[in-house]
Amino acid sequence: MHKYWGLFLVLILTFSCKEKAATEQQIQKTELAIAPIVKPIKRHFGFNLDDFTVKMDTIRRGDSFGELMLQHKVDYPKIARITEDFKDTFDVRRIRVGKPYMILKSRDTSETAQVFIYENDVINYTVVDLRDTVRAYKEKKQVKFVEREVSGVINSNLSEALLEQGIDYMVTHNLANVYAWTIDFSMLQKGDKFKVIYKEKYINDSIYAGSEGIDAAYFEHNGKPVYAFAYENDSLKSIVDYFDESANNLRRTFLRMPVEFGRLSSRYNLKRRIRYYGNKIRPHKGTDYAAPIGTPILATADGTVTESTRRGGNGKYVKIRHNGTYSTQYLHMKKQNVKRGDFVRQGDVIGWIGMTGNTSGPHVCYRFWKDGRQVDPLREELPKAEPLAETLQPAYFNYIAPLKDQLDCIAYPPQPVEDELLAGELSALTE
Ligand SMILES: [Zn+2]
């Protein structure tokens, strides 16, 4: 009976996913059919390029704004005015070698520069309009957001599972952040699965300009599924947190570990015996995470830096006080990134993995202090962040319903099937 029920559910699921896909395809086709045919205008940065003689180049070593303008017949007082009056919008001393720029020149024989456009980065640019009254302003290129669905099955680690599909490393980073409190990424199992919905940014429809934060995700670790939906928790401060399908916050007040992808190499152990010391008991009051030298070390919670120094076997270390109860300490750093008295947010880079002090390999020794005593953070029930406010929950459940359906409909990439598994499935089918 159970078996049939399961089969029935699977059929429904497959059907509704297919049905949805068909509708989407129809919509796309309709849009294509009614798209009007328009004569393309060479518009760029809000200017009709046909009106000018266009020079495109990148800033070279030794170039200065003044020099470039003089070459293009802009008189000196005008240049001086831009340098002075528009310092806040366009600081001419800050143009950088390698950045693209464009000069729109008059189409007459004088070829005087009319407009100077400097690309600050792939999205932002600055326009200096030299016609009539000089003015300078900042603009953004039109960015198109394209939703993307990605899924994977872990063979060795998360970043590999995503990188082999050509996915931006930022997605791995973001996914690790979403689940940093609920899943220990140093303990991933072969066969763990994930699905992600996020948006990619494109400029002029074609130039990839990075990815946005994750909208929704699903992670199955050790057979236990955890959904995650981005939702604005506090509209005043526009704080976005991730919540599960029951509106529980996925965040804890502490990160599970101080490195994004470290290997747990030695646990807190009060009875540790070390052969090197004649098999004597040498308690290990820290939790060690091995990672390559230079890997960022993250503050596991908000707090104030109480120590950032170098001392004996600890090497270079940082200690953070989080509240009256908890402090954390991070040893053997290559270099610290914070000073005593600094306030740090959870996830801030406070230093980098190194080998200073007593250590046989690159790792961070993470020490977790509770009421002045060192305890095992992996055994502590870490305080949970507040669930979504009850007043926000009805809107939240409405919002996530279609997203959850969408996640459930994402298929996993085909995996090499192991013979044993295949045989098992076949026998189940013929039973
Ligand atoms: Zn240690």
Coordinates of C-alpha atoms and ligand atoms in Angstrom, one line a residue:
M1 CA 0.0 0.0 0.0
H2 CA 2.7 2.4 1.0
K3 CA 4.6 1.8 -2.2
Y4 CA 1.6 2.7 -4.3
W5 CA 1.0 5.8 -2.4
G6 CA 4.6 6.9 -2.9
L7 CA 4.3 6.2 -6.7
F8 CA 1.1 8.2 -6.8
L9 CA 2.8 11.3 -5.1
V10 CA 5.7 11.1 -7.5
L11 CA 3.3 11.1 -10.5
I12 CA 1.5 14.2 -9.3
L13 CA 4.7 16.0 -8.7
T14 CA 6.1 15.2 -12.1
F15 CA 2.8 16.2 -13.7
S16 CA 2.6 19.6 -12.0
C17 CA 6.2 20.4 -12.8
K18 CA 5.7 19.5 -16.5
E19 CA 2.5 21.5 -16.7
K20 CA 4.3 24.5 -15.3
A21 CA 7.1 24.2 -17.7
A22 CA 4.7 24.0 -20.6
T23 CA 2.9 27.2 -19.6
E24 CA 6.2 29.1 -19.3
Q25 CA 7.2 28.0 -22.7
Q26 CA 3.9 29.2 -24.1
I27 CA 4.4 32.6 -22.5
Q28 CA 7.8 32.9 -24.0
K29 CA 6.6 32.0 -27.5
T30 CA 3.8 34.6 -27.2
E31 CA 6.2 37.3 -26.2
L32 CA 8.5 36.4 -29.2
A33 CA 5.6 36.5 -31.6
I34 CA 4.4 40.0 -30.7
A35 CA 7.8 41.6 -30.3
P36 CA 7.8 44.6 -32.7
I37 CA 10.5 45.0 -35.3
V38 CA 12.4 48.2 -34.5
K39 CA 15.3 49.8 -36.4
P40 CA 18.2 49.5 -34.1
I41 CA 19.6 52.9 -32.8
K42 CA 23.2 52.9 -31.7
R43 CA 22.4 54.2 -28.2
H44 CA 25.1 54.0 -25.5
F45 CA 25.2 55.6 -22.1
G46 CA 22.1 57.5 -23.1
F47 CA 23.6 59.1 -26.2
N48 CA 22.9 58.5 -29.8
L49 CA 26.3 57.6 -31.1
D50 CA 25.4 58.5 -34.7
D51 CA 25.5 62.2 -33.6
F52 CA 29.2 62.1 -32.7
T53 CA 32.6 60.9 -33.8
V54 CA 33.4 58.3 -31.2
K55 CA 36.7 57.5 -29.6
M56 CA 36.9 54.5 -27.3
D57 CA 40.0 53.6 -25.3
T58 CA 41.2 52.6 -21.9
I59 CA 43.2 54.9 -19.5
R60 CA 46.9 54.2 -20.0
R61 CA 49.8 54.8 -17.7
G62 CA 50.6 58.5 -17.7
D63 CA 47.2 59.6 -19.0
S64 CA 45.5 62.4 -17.1
F65 CA 42.0 63.8 -17.6
G66 CA 43.5 67.3 -18.3
E67 CA 45.9 65.9 -20.9
L68 CA 43.1 63.9 -22.7
M69 CA 40.9 66.9 -22.8
L70 CA 43.6 69.3 -24.1
Q71 CA 44.3 66.7 -26.9
H72 CA 40.6 67.0 -27.8
K73 CA 40.5 70.8 -28.0
V74 CA 38.8 71.5 -24.7
D75 CA 40.1 74.8 -23.4
Y76 CA 42.0 75.1 -20.2
P77 CA 39.4 77.1 -18.1
K78 CA 36.8 74.5 -18.8
I79 CA 39.1 71.7 -17.7
A80 CA 39.9 73.7 -14.5
R81 CA 36.2 74.1 -13.8
I82 CA 35.5 70.4 -14.0
T83 CA 38.5 69.6 -11.8
E84 CA 37.2 72.1 -9.2
D85 CA 33.4 72.2 -9.3
F86 CA 32.8 68.5 -9.8
K87 CA 35.3 67.1 -7.4
D88 CA 32.7 65.1 -5.6
T89 CA 31.1 63.6 -8.7
F90 CA 34.3 63.1 -10.7
D91 CA 37.7 63.2 -9.0
V92 CA 40.1 63.5 -11.9
R93 CA 43.0 62.4 -9.8
R94 CA 41.3 59.1 -9.3
I95 CA 41.0 57.8 -12.8
R96 CA 42.7 54.5 -12.9
V97 CA 44.9 52.8 -15.5
G98 CA 43.0 50.1 -17.5
K99 CA 39.5 51.6 -17.1
P100 CA 37.6 52.1 -20.3
Y101 CA 36.5 55.6 -21.4
M102 CA 34.8 57.1 -24.4
I103 CA 35.0 60.6 -25.9
L104 CA 32.2 61.8 -28.1
K105 CA 33.5 64.4 -30.5
S106 CA 31.7 66.9 -32.7
R107 CA 31.2 65.6 -36.2
D108 CA 32.7 68.8 -37.8
T109 CA 36.3 69.2 -38.7
S110 CA 37.3 70.6 -35.3
E111 CA 36.5 67.2 -33.6
T112 CA 36.1 68.9 -30.2
A113 CA 35.3 66.7 -27.3
Q114 CA 31.6 67.1 -26.3
V115 CA 31.2 64.4 -23.8
F116 CA 33.6 62.3 -21.8
I117 CA 32.4 59.0 -20.3
Y118 CA 34.4 57.1 -17.8
E119 CA 33.5 53.6 -16.7
N120 CA 34.0 53.3 -12.9
D121 CA 33.1 49.6 -13.0
V122 CA 31.0 47.3 -15.1
I123 CA 27.8 48.9 -14.0
N124 CA 28.6 52.5 -12.9
Y125 CA 29.9 55.2 -15.1
T126 CA 30.5 59.0 -15.0
V127 CA 29.5 61.4 -17.7
V128 CA 31.2 64.8 -18.1
D129 CA 29.1 66.8 -20.5
L130 CA 31.3 69.6 -21.9
R131 CA 28.6 71.2 -24.1
D132 CA 27.4 74.7 -23.1
T133 CA 27.4 74.8 -19.3
V134 CA 29.7 72.0 -18.1
R135 CA 28.2 69.4 -15.9
A136 CA 29.2 66.0 -14.6
Y137 CA 27.0 63.2 -13.2
K138 CA 27.0 59.5 -12.3
E139 CA 24.9 56.9 -14.0
K140 CA 24.3 53.2 -13.9
K141 CA 24.0 51.0 -16.9
Q142 CA 20.7 49.1 -17.3
V143 CA 21.1 45.8 -15.6
K144 CA 18.9 42.9 -16.4
F145 CA 18.3 40.2 -13.8
V146 CA 17.9 36.7 -15.0
E147 CA 16.7 34.1 -12.7
R148 CA 18.7 30.9 -12.6
E149 CA 18.1 27.5 -11.1
V150 CA 21.1 25.3 -10.2
S151 CA 21.2 21.9 -8.5
G152 CA 24.0 19.4 -7.6
V153 CA 24.9 16.2 -5.8
I154 CA 28.1 16.3 -3.7
N155 CA 30.9 14.0 -4.7
S156 CA 33.7 15.6 -2.8
N157 CA 32.8 19.2 -1.9
L158 CA 30.4 21.9 -2.6
S159 CA 32.6 24.3 -4.6
E160 CA 33.6 21.5 -6.9
A161 CA 29.9 20.5 -7.5
L162 CA 29.2 24.1 -8.6
L163 CA 32.4 25.0 -10.4
E164 CA 32.2 21.9 -12.6
Q165 CA 28.9 23.3 -13.9
G166 CA 30.6 26.6 -14.6
I167 CA 28.8 28.5 -11.8
D168 CA 30.2 31.7 -10.4
Y169 CA 32.2 31.1 -7.1
M170 CA 30.0 33.7 -5.4
V171 CA 27.1 31.2 -5.5
T172 CA 29.1 28.7 -3.5
H173 CA 30.1 31.4 -1.1
N174 CA 26.5 32.6 -0.7
L175 CA 25.1 29.1 -0.3
A176 CA 27.7 28.4 2.4
N177 CA 26.6 31.6 4.1
V178 CA 22.9 30.7 4.0
Y179 CA 23.6 27.3 5.7
A180 CA 26.6 28.3 7.8
W181 CA 24.6 27.8 11.0
T182 CA 22.7 24.7 10.2
I183 CA 25.1 22.6 8.2
D184 CA 28.8 21.9 8.9
F185 CA 30.4 22.1 5.5
S186 CA 33.5 20.3 6.8
M187 CA 31.3 17.2 7.4
L188 CA 29.4 17.0 4.0
Q189 CA 28.6 13.5 2.9
K190 CA 28.9 12.0 -0.6
G191 CA 25.3 12.1 -1.9
D192 CA 24.3 15.3 -0.1
K193 CA 22.1 17.3 -2.5
F194 CA 21.3 20.9 -3.1
K195 CA 19.1 23.2 -5.2
V196 CA 19.4 27.0 -5.5
I197 CA 17.4 29.8 -7.1
Y198 CA 19.2 33.1 -7.6
K199 CA 19.6 35.9 -10.1
E200 CA 22.4 36.7 -12.4
K201 CA 23.0 40.3 -13.6
Y202 CA 23.5 41.1 -17.2
I203 CA 24.4 44.4 -18.8
N204 CA 23.1 45.2 -22.3
D205 CA 21.5 41.7 -22.2
S206 CA 24.8 39.9 -22.7
I207 CA 27.6 40.9 -20.4
Y208 CA 27.7 38.9 -17.2
A209 CA 28.1 41.2 -14.2
G210 CA 27.9 38.8 -11.3
S211 CA 25.2 37.1 -9.2
E212 CA 22.8 38.4 -6.6
G213 CA 22.2 36.8 -3.2
I214 CA 20.3 33.5 -3.1
D215 CA 16.5 33.8 -3.2
A216 CA 15.7 30.2 -2.2
A217 CA 17.6 27.0 -1.6
Y218 CA 17.2 23.4 -0.5
F219 CA 20.0 21.4 1.0
E220 CA 19.8 17.7 1.9
H221 CA 22.5 16.7 4.3
N222 CA 22.6 13.2 5.7
G223 CA 19.1 12.7 4.2
K224 CA 17.8 15.7 6.2
P225 CA 16.3 18.4 4.1
V226 CA 16.6 22.1 5.0
Y227 CA 14.8 24.7 3.0
A228 CA 15.9 28.3 3.0
F229 CA 14.0 31.4 1.8
A230 CA 15.4 35.0 1.8
Y231 CA 12.9 37.3 3.5
E232 CA 13.1 40.8 4.8
N233 CA 12.9 40.5 8.5
D234 CA 13.1 44.2 9.3
S235 CA 11.8 46.5 6.6
L236 CA 13.1 49.6 8.4
K237 CA 16.7 48.4 8.4
S238 CA 16.1 46.2 5.3
I239 CA 17.6 43.2 7.0
V240 CA 17.2 40.0 5.0
D241 CA 17.5 36.7 6.8
Y242 CA 16.9 33.1 5.7
F243 CA 14.0 31.2 7.1
D244 CA 12.8 27.6 6.7
E245 CA 9.4 26.4 5.6
S246 CA 8.1 26.9 9.1
A247 CA 9.5 30.4 9.4
N248 CA 12.3 29.4 11.7
N249 CA 15.4 31.6 11.3
L250 CA 18.3 29.6 9.9
R251 CA 20.8 31.9 11.6
R252 CA 22.3 31.2 15.0
T253 CA 23.9 33.8 17.0
F254 CA 27.2 31.9 16.3
L255 CA 28.6 30.6 13.0
R256 CA 29.3 26.9 13.3
M257 CA 33.0 27.4 12.4
P258 CA 35.4 30.3 11.8
V259 CA 36.4 29.3 8.3
E260 CA 34.2 28.8 5.3
F261 CA 35.5 25.5 4.1
G262 CA 37.8 24.1 6.8
R263 CA 38.5 20.5 7.7
L264 CA 37.8 19.7 11.4
S265 CA 41.3 18.3 12.3
S266 CA 41.1 18.1 16.1
R267 CA 38.2 18.4 18.5
Y268 CA 38.0 19.8 22.0
N269 CA 39.3 17.0 24.2
L270 CA 40.3 17.3 27.9
K271 CA 41.9 13.8 27.9
R272 CA 44.0 14.1 24.8
R273 CA 47.3 12.2 25.0
I274 CA 50.2 13.3 22.9
R275 CA 52.9 10.8 22.0
Y276 CA 55.4 13.7 21.6
Y277 CA 55.0 14.6 25.3
G278 CA 55.6 11.0 26.5
N279 CA 52.0 10.1 26.2
K280 CA 51.1 12.6 28.9
I281 CA 47.6 14.0 29.1
R282 CA 47.6 17.4 27.4
P283 CA 44.1 18.7 27.2
H284 CA 43.1 20.4 24.0
K285 CA 40.6 23.1 24.8
G286 CA 40.3 24.3 21.2
T287 CA 38.7 23.0 18.0
D288 CA 41.1 22.9 15.1
Y289 CA 40.1 23.6 11.6
A290 CA 42.8 22.9 9.0
A291 CA 42.8 25.1 5.8
P292 CA 45.5 26.4 3.5
I293 CA 47.6 29.4 4.6
G294 CA 46.0 32.6 3.8
T295 CA 42.4 31.3 4.1
P296 CA 40.2 34.0 5.7
I297 CA 39.2 33.5 9.4
L298 CA 35.8 34.8 10.2
A299 CA 34.3 36.2 13.4
T300 CA 31.7 33.7 14.4
A301 CA 29.5 36.4 16.0
D302 CA 29.2 40.1 16.4
G303 CA 31.4 41.5 19.2
T304 CA 34.3 43.7 20.3
V305 CA 37.9 42.7 19.8
T306 CA 39.5 42.5 23.3
E307 CA 42.9 41.1 22.1
S308 CA 44.8 41.2 18.9
T309 CA 48.4 40.3 19.6
R310 CA 51.2 37.6 19.5
R311 CA 52.0 35.5 22.5
G312 CA 54.0 32.3 23.0
G313 CA 52.4 29.1 21.7
N314 CA 49.2 30.9 20.6
G315 CA 51.2 32.8 18.0
K316 CA 49.2 35.7 16.5
Y317 CA 45.7 35.6 17.7
V318 CA 42.5 37.5 18.1
K319 CA 40.0 37.4 21.0
I320 CA 36.4 38.7 20.7
R321 CA 33.9 39.4 23.5
H322 CA 30.4 38.8 22.2
N323 CA 28.4 39.5 25.4
G324 CA 28.5 38.9 29.1
T325 CA 28.6 35.2 28.6
Y326 CA 30.5 34.4 25.4
S327 CA 33.9 35.2 24.0
T328 CA 35.8 33.4 21.2
Q329 CA 39.5 33.2 20.4
Y330 CA 41.3 32.4 17.1
L331 CA 45.0 31.2 17.2
H332 CA 48.0 30.7 14.9
M333 CA 47.1 33.4 12.4
K334 CA 49.4 34.4 9.7
K335 CA 48.2 38.0 10.2
Q336 CA 45.4 39.7 12.0
N337 CA 42.9 42.0 10.2
V338 CA 41.5 43.8 13.3
K339 CA 42.8 45.8 16.3
R340 CA 41.8 45.9 19.9
G341 CA 38.6 47.8 20.4
D342 CA 37.3 47.2 16.9
F343 CA 33.7 46.2 16.6
V344 CA 33.2 43.2 14.2
R345 CA 30.1 41.7 12.6
Q346 CA 29.5 38.0 12.3
G347 CA 31.3 36.8 9.2
D348 CA 33.8 39.6 9.1
V349 CA 37.4 38.6 8.1
I350 CA 39.4 39.1 11.3
G351 CA 42.7 37.4 10.1
W352 CA 44.2 34.7 7.9
I353 CA 45.2 31.1 8.5
G354 CA 48.8 30.7 9.3
M355 CA 51.3 28.7 11.4
T356 CA 52.5 31.1 14.1
G357 CA 53.1 29.7 17.6
N358 CA 53.1 26.0 18.4
T359 CA 51.6 24.2 15.4
S360 CA 52.6 21.5 13.0
G361 CA 50.4 22.6 10.1
P362 CA 48.3 25.5 8.9
H363 CA 45.1 25.7 10.9
V364 CA 43.1 27.9 13.2
C365 CA 42.6 26.8 16.8
Y366 CA 39.1 28.0 17.7
R367 CA 38.5 28.6 21.4
F368 CA 35.0 29.1 22.7
W369 CA 34.7 30.7 26.1
K370 CA 31.5 30.6 28.2
D371 CA 31.4 32.4 31.5
G372 CA 35.2 32.5 31.6
R373 CA 35.7 28.8 30.9
Q374 CA 36.6 27.1 27.6
V375 CA 33.9 24.7 26.4
D376 CA 33.3 22.6 23.4
P377 CA 31.4 24.7 20.8
L378 CA 30.3 21.5 19.0
R379 CA 28.5 20.3 22.1
E380 CA 27.1 23.7 23.1
E381 CA 23.4 24.3 22.3
L382 CA 24.1 27.7 20.6
P383 CA 21.5 30.3 21.1
K384 CA 19.1 30.5 18.1
A385 CA 18.1 33.7 16.4
E386 CA 14.5 34.8 16.7
P387 CA 12.0 33.2 14.3
L388 CA 10.1 35.5 11.9
A389 CA 7.7 37.7 13.8
E390 CA 4.2 36.2 14.0
T391 CA 2.6 39.3 12.3
L392 CA 4.9 38.8 9.2
Q393 CA 4.2 35.0 8.9
P394 CA 1.0 35.0 6.8
A395 CA 2.6 37.1 4.1
Y396 CA 5.8 35.0 4.4
F397 CA 3.9 31.7 3.8
N398 CA 2.1 33.2 0.8
Y399 CA 5.5 34.4 -0.6
I400 CA 7.3 31.1 -0.2
A401 CA 4.6 28.7 -1.5
P402 CA 5.4 29.2 -5.2
L403 CA 9.1 29.3 -4.5
K404 CA 8.9 26.0 -2.6
D405 CA 7.1 24.4 -5.6
Q406 CA 9.7 25.7 -7.9
L407 CA 12.5 24.3 -5.8
D408 CA 10.7 20.9 -5.6
C409 CA 10.5 20.9 -9.4
I410 CA 14.2 21.4 -10.0
A411 CA 15.8 18.1 -11.2
Y412 CA 19.3 17.0 -10.2
P413 CA 22.0 16.7 -12.8
P414 CA 22.5 13.1 -14.0
Q415 CA 24.9 11.1 -11.8
P416 CA 26.9 8.1 -12.6
V417 CA 24.8 5.2 -11.3
E418 CA 26.5 2.6 -9.2
D419 CA 25.7 -1.0 -10.3
E420 CA 24.4 -2.1 -6.9
L421 CA 22.0 0.8 -6.7
L422 CA 20.7 0.2 -10.1
A423 CA 20.2 -3.5 -9.4
G424 CA 18.2 -2.6 -6.3
E425 CA 16.0 -0.2 -8.1
L426 CA 15.3 -2.7 -10.9
S427 CA 14.3 -5.4 -8.5
A428 CA 12.0 -2.9 -6.7
L429 CA 10.3 -2.1 -10.0
T430 CA 9.7 -5.8 -10.9
E431 CA 8.4 -6.7 -7.4
Ligands
ZN1 ZN 44.0 23.7 18.8

